[in-house]
Structure formats: structure tokens, C-alpha cells
Short mmCIF file of C-alpha atoms in Angstrom, two decimals:
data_model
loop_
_atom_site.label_atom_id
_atom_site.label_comp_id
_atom_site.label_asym_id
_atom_site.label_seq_id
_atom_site.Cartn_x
_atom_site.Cartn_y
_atom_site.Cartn_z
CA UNK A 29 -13.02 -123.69 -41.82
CA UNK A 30 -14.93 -120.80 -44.03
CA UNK A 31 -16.75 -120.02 -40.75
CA UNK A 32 -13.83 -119.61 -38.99
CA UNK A 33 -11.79 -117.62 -42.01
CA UNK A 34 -15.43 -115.42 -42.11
CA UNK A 35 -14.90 -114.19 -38.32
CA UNK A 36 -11.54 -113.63 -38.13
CA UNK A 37 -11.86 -111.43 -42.04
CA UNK A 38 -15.02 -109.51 -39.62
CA UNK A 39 -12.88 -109.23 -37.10
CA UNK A 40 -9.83 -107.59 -38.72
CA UNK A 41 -12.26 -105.11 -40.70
CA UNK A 42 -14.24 -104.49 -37.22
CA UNK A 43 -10.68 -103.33 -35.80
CA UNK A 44 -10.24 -101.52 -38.77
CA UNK A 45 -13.11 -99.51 -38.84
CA UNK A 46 -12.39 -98.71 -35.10
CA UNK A 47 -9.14 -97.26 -36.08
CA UNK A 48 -10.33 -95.14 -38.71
CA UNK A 49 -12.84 -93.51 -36.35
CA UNK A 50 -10.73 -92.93 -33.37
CA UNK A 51 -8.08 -90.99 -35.92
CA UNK A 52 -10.11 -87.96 -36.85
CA UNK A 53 -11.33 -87.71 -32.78
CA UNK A 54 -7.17 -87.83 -32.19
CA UNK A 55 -7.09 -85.00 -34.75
CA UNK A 56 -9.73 -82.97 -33.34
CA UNK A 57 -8.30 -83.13 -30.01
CA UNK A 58 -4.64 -82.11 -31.27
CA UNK A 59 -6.07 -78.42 -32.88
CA UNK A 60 -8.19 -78.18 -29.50
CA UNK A 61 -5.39 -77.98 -27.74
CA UNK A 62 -3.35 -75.94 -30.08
CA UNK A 63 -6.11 -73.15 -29.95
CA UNK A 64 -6.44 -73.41 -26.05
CA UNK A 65 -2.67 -72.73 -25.63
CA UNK A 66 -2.79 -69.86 -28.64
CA UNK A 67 -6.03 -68.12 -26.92
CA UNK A 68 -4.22 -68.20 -23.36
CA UNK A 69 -1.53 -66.93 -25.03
CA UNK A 70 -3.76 -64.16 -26.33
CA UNK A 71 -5.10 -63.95 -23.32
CA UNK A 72 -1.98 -62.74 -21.09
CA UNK A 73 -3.41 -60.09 -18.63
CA UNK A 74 -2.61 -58.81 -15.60
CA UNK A 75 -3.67 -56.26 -13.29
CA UNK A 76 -3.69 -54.16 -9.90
CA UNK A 77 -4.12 -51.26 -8.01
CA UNK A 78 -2.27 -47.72 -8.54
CA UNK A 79 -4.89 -44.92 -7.03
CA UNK A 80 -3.71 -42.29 -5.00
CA UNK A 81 -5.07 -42.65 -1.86
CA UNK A 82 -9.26 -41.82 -1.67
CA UNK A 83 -9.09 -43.07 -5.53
CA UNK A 84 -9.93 -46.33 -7.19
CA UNK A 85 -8.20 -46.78 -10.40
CA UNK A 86 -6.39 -49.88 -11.50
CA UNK A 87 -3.73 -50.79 -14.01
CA UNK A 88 -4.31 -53.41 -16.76
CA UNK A 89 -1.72 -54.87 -19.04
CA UNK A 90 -2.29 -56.86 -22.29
CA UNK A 91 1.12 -57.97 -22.57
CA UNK A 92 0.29 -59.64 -26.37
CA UNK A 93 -0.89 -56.48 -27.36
CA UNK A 94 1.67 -54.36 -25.51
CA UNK A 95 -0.85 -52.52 -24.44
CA UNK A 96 -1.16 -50.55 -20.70
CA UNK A 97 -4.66 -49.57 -19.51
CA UNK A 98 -6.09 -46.55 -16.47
CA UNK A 99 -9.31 -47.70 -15.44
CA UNK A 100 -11.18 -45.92 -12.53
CA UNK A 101 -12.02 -42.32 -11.27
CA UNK A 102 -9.69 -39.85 -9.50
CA UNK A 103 -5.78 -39.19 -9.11
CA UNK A 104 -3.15 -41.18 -10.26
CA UNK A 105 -0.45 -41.87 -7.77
CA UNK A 106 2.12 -39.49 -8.11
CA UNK A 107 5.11 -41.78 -9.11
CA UNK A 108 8.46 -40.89 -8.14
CA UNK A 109 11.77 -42.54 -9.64
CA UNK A 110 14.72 -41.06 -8.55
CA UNK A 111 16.86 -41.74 -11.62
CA UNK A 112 14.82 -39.70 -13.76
CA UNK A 113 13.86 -36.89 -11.21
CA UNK A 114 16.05 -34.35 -11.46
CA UNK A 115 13.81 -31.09 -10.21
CA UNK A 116 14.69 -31.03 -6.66
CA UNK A 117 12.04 -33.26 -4.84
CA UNK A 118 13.03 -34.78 -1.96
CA UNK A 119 10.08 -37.51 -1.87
CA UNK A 120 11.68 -41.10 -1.44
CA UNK A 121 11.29 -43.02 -4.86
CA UNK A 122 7.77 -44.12 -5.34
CA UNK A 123 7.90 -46.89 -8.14
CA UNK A 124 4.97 -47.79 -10.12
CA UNK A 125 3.34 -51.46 -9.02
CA UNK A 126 3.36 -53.08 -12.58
CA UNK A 127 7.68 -52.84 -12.36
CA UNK A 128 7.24 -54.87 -9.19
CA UNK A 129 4.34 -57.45 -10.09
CA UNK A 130 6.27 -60.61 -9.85
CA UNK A 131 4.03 -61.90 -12.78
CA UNK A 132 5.50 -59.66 -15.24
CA UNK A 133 8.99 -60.69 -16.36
CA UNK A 134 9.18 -57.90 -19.20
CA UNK A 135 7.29 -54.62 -19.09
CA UNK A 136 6.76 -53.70 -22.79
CA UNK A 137 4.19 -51.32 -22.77
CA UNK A 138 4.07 -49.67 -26.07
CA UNK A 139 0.89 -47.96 -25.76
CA UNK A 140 -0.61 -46.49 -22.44
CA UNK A 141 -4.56 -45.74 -21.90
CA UNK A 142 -6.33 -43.56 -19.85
CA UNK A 143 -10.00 -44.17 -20.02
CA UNK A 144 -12.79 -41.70 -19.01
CA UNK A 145 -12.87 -40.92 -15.41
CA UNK A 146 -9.38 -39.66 -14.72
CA UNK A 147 -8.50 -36.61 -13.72
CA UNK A 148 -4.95 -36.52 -12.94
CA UNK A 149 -1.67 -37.74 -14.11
CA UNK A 150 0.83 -36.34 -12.01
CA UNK A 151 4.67 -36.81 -13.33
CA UNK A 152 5.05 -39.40 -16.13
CA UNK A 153 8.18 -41.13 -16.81
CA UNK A 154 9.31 -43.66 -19.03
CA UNK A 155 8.30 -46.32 -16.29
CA UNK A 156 4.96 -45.98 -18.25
CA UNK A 157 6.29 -47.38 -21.41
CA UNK A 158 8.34 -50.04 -22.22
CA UNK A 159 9.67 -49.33 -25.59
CA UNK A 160 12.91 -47.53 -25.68
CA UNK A 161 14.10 -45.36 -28.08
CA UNK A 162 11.16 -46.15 -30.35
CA UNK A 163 7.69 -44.58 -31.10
CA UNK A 164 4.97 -44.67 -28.24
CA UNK A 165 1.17 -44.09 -27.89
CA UNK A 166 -0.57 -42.27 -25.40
CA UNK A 167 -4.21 -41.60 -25.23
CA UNK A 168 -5.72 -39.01 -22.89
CA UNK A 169 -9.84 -38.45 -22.91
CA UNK A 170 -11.38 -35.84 -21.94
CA UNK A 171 -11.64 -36.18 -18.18
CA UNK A 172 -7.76 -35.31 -17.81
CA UNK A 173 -7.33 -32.04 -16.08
CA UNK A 174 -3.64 -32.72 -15.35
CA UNK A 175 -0.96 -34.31 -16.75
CA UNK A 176 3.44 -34.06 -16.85
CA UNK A 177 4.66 -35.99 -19.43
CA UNK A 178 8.16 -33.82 -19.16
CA UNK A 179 10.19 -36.69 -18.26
CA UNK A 180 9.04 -39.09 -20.70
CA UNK A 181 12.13 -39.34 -22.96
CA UNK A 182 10.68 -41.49 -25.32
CA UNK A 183 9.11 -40.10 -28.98
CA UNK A 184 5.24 -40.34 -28.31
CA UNK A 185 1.83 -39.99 -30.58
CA UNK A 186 -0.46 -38.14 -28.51
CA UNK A 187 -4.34 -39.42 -28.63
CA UNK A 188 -6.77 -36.36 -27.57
CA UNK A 189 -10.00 -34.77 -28.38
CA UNK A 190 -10.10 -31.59 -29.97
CA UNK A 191 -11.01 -28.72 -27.58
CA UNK A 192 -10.04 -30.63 -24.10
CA UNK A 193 -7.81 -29.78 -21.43
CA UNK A 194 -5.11 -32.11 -22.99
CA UNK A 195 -5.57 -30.46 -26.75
CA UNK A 196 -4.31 -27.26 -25.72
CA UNK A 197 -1.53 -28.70 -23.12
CA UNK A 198 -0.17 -30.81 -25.84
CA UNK A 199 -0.51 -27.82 -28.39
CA UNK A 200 1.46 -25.53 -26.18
CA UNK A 201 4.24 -28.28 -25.38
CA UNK A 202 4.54 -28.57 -29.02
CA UNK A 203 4.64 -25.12 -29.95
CA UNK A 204 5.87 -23.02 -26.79
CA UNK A 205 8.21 -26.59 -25.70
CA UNK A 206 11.03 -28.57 -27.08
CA UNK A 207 8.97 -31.60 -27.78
CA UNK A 208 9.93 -32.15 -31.80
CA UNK A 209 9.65 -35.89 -32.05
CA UNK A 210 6.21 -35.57 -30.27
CA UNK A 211 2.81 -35.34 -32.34
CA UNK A 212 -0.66 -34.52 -32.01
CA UNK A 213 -3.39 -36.78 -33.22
CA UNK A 214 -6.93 -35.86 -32.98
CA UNK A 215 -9.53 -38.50 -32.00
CA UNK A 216 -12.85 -35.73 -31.92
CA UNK A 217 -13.73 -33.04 -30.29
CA UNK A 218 -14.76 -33.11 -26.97
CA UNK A 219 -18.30 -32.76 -25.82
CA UNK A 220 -17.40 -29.90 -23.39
CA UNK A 221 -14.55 -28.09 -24.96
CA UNK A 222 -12.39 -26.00 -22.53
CA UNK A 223 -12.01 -24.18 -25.68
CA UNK A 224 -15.21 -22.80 -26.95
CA UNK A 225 -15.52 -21.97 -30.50
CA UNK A 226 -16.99 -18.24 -30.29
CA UNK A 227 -16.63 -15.72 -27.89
CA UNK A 228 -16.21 -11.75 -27.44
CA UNK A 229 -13.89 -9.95 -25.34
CA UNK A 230 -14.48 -6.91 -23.13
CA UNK A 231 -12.65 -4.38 -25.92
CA UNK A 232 -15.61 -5.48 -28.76
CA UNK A 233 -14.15 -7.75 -30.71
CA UNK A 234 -15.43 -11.31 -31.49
CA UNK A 235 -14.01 -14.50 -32.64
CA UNK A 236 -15.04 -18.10 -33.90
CA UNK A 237 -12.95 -21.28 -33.63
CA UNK A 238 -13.23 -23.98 -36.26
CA UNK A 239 -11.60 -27.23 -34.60
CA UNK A 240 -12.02 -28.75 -38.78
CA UNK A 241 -10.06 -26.08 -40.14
CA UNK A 242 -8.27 -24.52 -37.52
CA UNK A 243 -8.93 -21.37 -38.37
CA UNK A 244 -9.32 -18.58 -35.85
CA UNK A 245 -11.97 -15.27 -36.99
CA UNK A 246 -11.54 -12.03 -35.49
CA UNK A 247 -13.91 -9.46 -36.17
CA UNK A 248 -15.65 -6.60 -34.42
CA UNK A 249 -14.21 -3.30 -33.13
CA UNK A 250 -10.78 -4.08 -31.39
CA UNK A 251 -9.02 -6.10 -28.96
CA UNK A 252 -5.70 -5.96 -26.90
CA UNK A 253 -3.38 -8.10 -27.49
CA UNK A 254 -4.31 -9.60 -24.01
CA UNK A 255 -7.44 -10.36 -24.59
CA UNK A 256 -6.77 -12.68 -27.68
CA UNK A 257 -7.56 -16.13 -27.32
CA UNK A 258 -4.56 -18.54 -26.86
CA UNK A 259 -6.00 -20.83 -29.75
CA UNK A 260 -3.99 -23.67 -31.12
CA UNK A 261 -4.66 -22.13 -34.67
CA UNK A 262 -3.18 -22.54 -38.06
CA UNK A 263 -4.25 -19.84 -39.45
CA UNK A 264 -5.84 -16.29 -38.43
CA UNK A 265 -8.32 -14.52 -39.91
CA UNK A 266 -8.79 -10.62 -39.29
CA UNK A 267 -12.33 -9.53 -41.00
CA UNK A 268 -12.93 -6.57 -42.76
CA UNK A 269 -14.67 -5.12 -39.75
CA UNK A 270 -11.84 -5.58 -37.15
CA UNK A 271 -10.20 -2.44 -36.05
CA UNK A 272 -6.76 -3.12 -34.15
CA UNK A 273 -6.16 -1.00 -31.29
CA UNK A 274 -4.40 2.38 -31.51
CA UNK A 275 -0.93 2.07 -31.29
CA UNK A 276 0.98 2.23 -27.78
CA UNK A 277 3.97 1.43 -29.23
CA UNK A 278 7.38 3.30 -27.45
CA UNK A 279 9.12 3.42 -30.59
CA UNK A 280 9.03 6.29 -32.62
CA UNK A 281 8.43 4.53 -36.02
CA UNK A 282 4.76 4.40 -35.82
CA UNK A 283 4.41 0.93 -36.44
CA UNK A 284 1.74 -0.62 -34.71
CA UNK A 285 2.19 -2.93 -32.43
CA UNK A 286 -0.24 -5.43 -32.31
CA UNK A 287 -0.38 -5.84 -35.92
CA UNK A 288 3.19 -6.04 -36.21
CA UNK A 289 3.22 -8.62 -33.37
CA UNK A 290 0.99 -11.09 -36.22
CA UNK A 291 3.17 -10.37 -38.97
CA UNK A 292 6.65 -10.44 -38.05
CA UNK A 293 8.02 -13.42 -39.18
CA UNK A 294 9.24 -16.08 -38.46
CA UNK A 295 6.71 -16.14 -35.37
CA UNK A 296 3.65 -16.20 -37.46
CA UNK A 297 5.37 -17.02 -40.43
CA UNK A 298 2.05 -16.47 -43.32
CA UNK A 299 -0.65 -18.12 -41.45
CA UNK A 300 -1.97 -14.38 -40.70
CA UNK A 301 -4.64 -13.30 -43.13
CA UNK A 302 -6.75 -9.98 -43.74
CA UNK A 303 -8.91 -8.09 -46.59
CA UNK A 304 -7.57 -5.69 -49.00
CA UNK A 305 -8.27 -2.09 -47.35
CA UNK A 306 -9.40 -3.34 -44.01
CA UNK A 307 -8.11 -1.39 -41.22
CA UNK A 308 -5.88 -4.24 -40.08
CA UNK A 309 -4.34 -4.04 -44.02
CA UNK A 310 -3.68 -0.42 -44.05
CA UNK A 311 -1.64 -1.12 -40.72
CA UNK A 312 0.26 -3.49 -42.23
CA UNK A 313 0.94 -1.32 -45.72
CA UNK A 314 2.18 1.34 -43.00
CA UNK A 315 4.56 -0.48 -41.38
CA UNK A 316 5.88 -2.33 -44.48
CA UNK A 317 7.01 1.23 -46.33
CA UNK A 318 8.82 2.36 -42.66
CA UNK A 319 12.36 3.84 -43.71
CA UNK A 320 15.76 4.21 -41.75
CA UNK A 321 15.75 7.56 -41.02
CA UNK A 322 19.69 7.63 -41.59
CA UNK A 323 20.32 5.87 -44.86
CA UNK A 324 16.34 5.66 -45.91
CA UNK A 325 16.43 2.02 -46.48
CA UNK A 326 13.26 0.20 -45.46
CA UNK A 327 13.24 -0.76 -41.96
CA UNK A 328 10.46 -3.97 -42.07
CA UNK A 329 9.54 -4.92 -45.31
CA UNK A 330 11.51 -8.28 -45.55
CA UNK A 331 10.68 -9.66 -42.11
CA UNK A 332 6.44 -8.73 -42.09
CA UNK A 333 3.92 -11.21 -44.03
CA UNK A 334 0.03 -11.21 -43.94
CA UNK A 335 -1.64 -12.66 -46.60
CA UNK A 336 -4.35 -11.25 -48.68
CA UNK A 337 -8.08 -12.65 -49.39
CA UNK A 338 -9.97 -12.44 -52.28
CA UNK A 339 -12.24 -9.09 -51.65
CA UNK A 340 -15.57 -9.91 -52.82
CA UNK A 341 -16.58 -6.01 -54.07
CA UNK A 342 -13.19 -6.25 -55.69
CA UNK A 343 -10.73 -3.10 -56.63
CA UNK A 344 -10.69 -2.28 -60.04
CA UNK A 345 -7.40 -2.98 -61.43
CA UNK A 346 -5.80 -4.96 -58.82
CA UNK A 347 -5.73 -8.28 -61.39
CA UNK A 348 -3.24 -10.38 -59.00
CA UNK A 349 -5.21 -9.58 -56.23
CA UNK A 350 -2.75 -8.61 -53.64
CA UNK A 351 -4.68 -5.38 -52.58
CA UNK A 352 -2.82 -3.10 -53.91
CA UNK A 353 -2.74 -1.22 -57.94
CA UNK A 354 0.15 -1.20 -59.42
CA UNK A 355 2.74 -2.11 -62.96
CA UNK A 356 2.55 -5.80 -61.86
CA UNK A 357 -1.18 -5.17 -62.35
CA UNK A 358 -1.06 -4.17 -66.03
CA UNK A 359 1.39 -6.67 -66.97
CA UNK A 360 -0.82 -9.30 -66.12
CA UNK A 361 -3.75 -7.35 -67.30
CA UNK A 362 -1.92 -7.08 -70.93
CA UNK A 363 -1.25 -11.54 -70.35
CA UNK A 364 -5.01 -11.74 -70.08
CA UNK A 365 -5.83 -9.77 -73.04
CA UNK A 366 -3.91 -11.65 -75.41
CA UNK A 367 -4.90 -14.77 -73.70
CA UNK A 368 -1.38 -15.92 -72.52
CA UNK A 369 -2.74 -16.57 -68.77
CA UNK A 370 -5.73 -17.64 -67.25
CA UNK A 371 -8.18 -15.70 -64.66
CA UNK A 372 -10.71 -16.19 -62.27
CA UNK A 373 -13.99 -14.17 -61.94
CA UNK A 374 -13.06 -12.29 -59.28
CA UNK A 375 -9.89 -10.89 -61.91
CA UNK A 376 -12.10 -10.60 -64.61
CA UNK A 377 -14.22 -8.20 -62.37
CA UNK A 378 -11.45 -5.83 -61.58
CA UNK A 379 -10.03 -6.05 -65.30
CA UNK A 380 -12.69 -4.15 -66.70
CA UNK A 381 -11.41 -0.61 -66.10
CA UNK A 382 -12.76 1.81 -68.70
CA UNK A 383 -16.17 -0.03 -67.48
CA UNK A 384 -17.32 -1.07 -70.66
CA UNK A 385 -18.17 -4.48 -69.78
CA UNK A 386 -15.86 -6.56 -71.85
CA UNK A 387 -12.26 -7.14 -71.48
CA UNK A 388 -10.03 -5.65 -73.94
CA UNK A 389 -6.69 -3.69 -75.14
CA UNK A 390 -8.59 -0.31 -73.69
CA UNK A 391 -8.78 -1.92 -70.48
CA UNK A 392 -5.06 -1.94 -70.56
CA UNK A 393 -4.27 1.56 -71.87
CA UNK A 394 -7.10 2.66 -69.01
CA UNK A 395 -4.83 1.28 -66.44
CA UNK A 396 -1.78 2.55 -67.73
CA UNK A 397 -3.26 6.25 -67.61
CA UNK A 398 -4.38 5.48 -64.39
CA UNK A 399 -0.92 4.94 -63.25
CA UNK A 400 0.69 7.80 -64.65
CA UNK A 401 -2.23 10.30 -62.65
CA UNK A 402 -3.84 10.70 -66.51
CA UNK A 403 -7.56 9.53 -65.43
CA UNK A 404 -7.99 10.07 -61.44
CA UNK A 405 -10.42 6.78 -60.71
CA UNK A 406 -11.15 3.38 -62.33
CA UNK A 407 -13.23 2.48 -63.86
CA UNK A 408 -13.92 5.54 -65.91
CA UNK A 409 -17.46 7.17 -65.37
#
């Protein structure tokens, strides 16, 4: 009888152990399969052809990632939808494979890609994206020569590297179009930039291009108006040697009109910027004290803006630094003196007008008598 109660107790603990190591092998197969359905998931790609003809480029969408990719060399087909061509073609409707891939049920493309290798785009429409009404990526590399993105009515981020084909395309559309809830968004600078950063044009004058900055140098004897470089800039910088051009204006005012052509706002706004006394200043101080010849009042003072840049020689007694001598001058100077502002070195420098080296109440009544024509230079010999 204990023999028999001794098997059956080994028994029931053999079945038991059984059980408890065929549960963790169910458990392991349960999260295997949960991560093979959540990687094919992932994993949702499809793909096809879309060259023009000659071309091999294909189409690749990540529909988890909403995200549409241009891989090959060459032309894109030149799509043509009829519901959003409006500019007189007469080609029948040429609709992009990916809206008629039976595999796709929604096209929700929120970003587009097109790698290295392509060369043109053709006419985009919104049959590239599939996010309505809402923001959009597109990212161009260098290799893009041409591209319409004209009927694309959705808002999009443009991806581009500084200096390429599509830098200054998109910088124009932006700038010369009616693309406001477009943007820019540099990725680089490309290794052969269609715009170089220095050059010289056949009138003298040189330039540099900073794609960090933005900023735009001119310098050297003159140029035309012509000749300047179509730069997507933010600000311009005339040096101290640049001479504009003599003036062909037709008016009889005697402004000159290339320099008034960078000043007059609100076309350049104050992203225009020279050196006290340059020749390019002394334009500008011309055309700024132009009169009415009928009632006197003046003509451009209140639409014109250049800004000024610290001069490193400095003019003795221009203490705000705006190029010019004047009352505002000796108010400030008279602030420094009794030590009610601040200044930098370069003010300090011009403050000293009776040229004694220090910075005092003289200074002050120097300036004042060199205002009222009492003492003909500063500083005093």
C-alpha cells in the first residue's frame, strides 16, 4: 500500500513539474508572436517603378513612417492630374503609380524623399503627399536641377543644401513668390555650389558669400546693377573701397540710382550696410537731404535706410557712431562725462576731441565750439 501511495505522490509531482516547464515555453511563444506581428507591422513597405522613360528610378513607401522615397538616376515622370492642372496642357491625365497600387488602401505620405541621383522633378502636385491641409516635408539633394512644386497646395518644410540648384529656387519662390506658409531648412552646403562664394564682375568689383552668415561683401571699384549677384542674402555689405557707378538716373534729382535701389525701403528694408564716409555713404547722405523743389520739404529721407558700421580709424566726435557729427553727438558726449551712460572703445576713441588723451568736460566744450565753426577740426592740434 505505501508503495503504491509512493508512485502515484511521484507521479502527481512528475506531472507537476511538467506543467511548470511547459508554462514559461507557452509564455515565450506568446511575446514571439506579439513582436513578429509588431515588426511586420513596422515593416509595411511597398514599392515600384515611376522613371520617365530611358530612367530607372523607383518609388518606396514606408507607410508606418509616412514616409515616400525617389530612388534611382534620371527624370521623374512628368505627372499629369487634370484636377489640379489648370495651365493649359492638353496631355491626357498621367496619374502617379503609388494612387493605383492596389496594395495601398491609404496614401499618407507626409514626407517625400529624393535621394542623390535625380535630376528632375517635373510638376509636383499634392498626389505626392498625403496629408491635407497640414505641414509636409520635402527633401531635395543636390543632384536636382529641376523641380515645380507650384501646384502643391499643401504648407511644406523644404530640406536643401546650401548653395544648390534647389537653395536658390526655393529662395526665390519664397522671396520673389507667394509661398508664405512655405520654409527653408538648410541641411549643408553642397559640395559643388551653383552659388560660389567669391567672384568679380567685369565692371571691378568683387564679392564674397558666407552661406553661415548670409552675408553678401561687395568691394572693389564698381558694378552695375546687372552684374550683382542674385544671392539669397540677409544682409549686404558695401566696403569702404566700393565705388557705385555714376549715376544714369533720368530724374533730375540727382539721386543715384543704384544706391537708392538698396536703400529704399521696404524692398531692402535695413539689411543694407556701409562705412561712415565711404563713397557708397556719401551717396546715400546725398539723396537723404533731396528737397521738393516747390514746397522744400525733403523728398526721401523717410523711405531710405542703410545702416552704419563701426569705422575702425574712427571720426572724432561722432560718439553714437552713425557717421555723421552733430548735437546728438555732444549730448551723449556730456552722458559719458558724468558717467550716466556707458561706451565702447571705439566711442571712447572719438570722445577725445581737444586730443588730450583723457576724457573730460573740455572734451565737451571742444565739441560744442566745433559745432558752432569756433575751432575748424577735431581734435585740436
Amino acid at each position: 500500500m505505501k508503495k503504491i501511495l509512493k508512485n502515484v505522490l511521484l507521479f502527481s509531482a512528475l506531472i507537476g513539474s511538467v506543467n511548470c516547464l511547459a508554462l514559461p515555453a507557452a509564455a515565450v511563444d506568446v511575446a514571439t508572436a506579439n513582436t513578429s506581428v509588431m515588426a511586420d507591422a513596422a515593416d509595411v513597405v511597398y514599392s515600384g517603378t515611376c522613371g520617365a522613360e530611358g530612367d530607372n528610378i523607383t518609388w518606396t513607401y514606408n507607410e508606418s513612417e509616412s514616409t515616400m522615397t525617389f530612388s534611382g538616376t534620371g527624370s521623374m515622370e512628368k505627372y499629369y492630374v487634370s484636377r489640379w492642372d489648370t495651365d493649359g496642357y492638353n496631355n491626357p491625365s498621367i496619374v502617379p503609380e503609388w494612387l493605383t497600387d492596389s496594395r495601398i488602401s491609404v496614401y499618407q505620405a507626409r514626407t517625400v524623399v529624393f535621394e542623390e541621383g535625380i535630376t528632375e522633378v517635373g510638376k509636383m502636385t499634392d498626389d505626392y503627399f498625403g496629408c491635407e491641409n497640414s505641414q509636409c516635408f520635402l527633401e531635395v539633394p543636390e543632384s536636382v536641377t529641376s523641380l515645380d512644386f507650384s501646384n502643391v497646395t499643401n504648407s511644406l518644410a523644404l530640406y536643401g543644401l546650401d548653395g544648390s540648384w534647389f537653395y536658390g529656387f526655393a529662395w526665390k519662390s519664397y522671396t520673389k513668390g507667394n509661398y508664405s506658409k512655405r520654409r527653408y531648412v538648410s541641411v549643408g552646403t553642397a559640395k559643388n555650389p551653383v552659388y560660389p562664394t567669391s567672384g568679380s564682375c567685369a565692371s571691378g568689383a568683387t564679392w564674397t558669400f558666407d552661406y553661415r552668415t548670409r552675408e553678401l561683401h561687395i568691394s572693389g571699384s564698381t558694378m552695375k546693377k546687372s552684374e550683382f549677384p542674385d544671392y539669397p542674402y540677409k544682409k549686404v555689405i558695401f566696403e569702404k573701397d566700393f565705388v557705385p557707378p555714376e549715376n544714369n538716373n533720368s530724374q533730375a534729382d540727382e539721386t543715384n540710382d543704384f544706391v537708392f535701389s538698396f536703400v529704399l525701403r521696404p524692398h531692402r528694408d535695413s539689411n543694407v550696410y556701409c562705412y561712415p564716409n565711404s563713397p557708397f555713404a556719401n551717396e546715400y547722405e546725398k539723396i537723404k537731404t533731396i528737397t521738393d523743389e516747390e514746397d522744400g520739404t525733403l523728398l526721401y529721407a523717410d523711405i531710405v535706410k542703410c545702416n552704419y558700421l563701426p569705422d575702425d580709424t574712427g571720426i572724432c566726435g561722432d560718439v553714437n557712431l552713425d557717421g555723421k557729427v552733430n548735437l546728438l553727438d555732444s549730448v551723449l558726449l556730456a552722458k559719458a562725462v558724468n558717467g550716466s551712460v556707458t561706451v565702447n572703445d571705439m566711442q571712447k576713441k572719438n570722445m577725445d576731441c581737444d586730443g588730450s588723451g583723457e576724457i573730460d568736460i573740455d572734451d565737451v566744450t571742444t565739441l560744442m565750439q566745433f559745432l558752432v565753426h569756433a575751432v575748424d577740426s577735431l581734435p585740436l592740434q
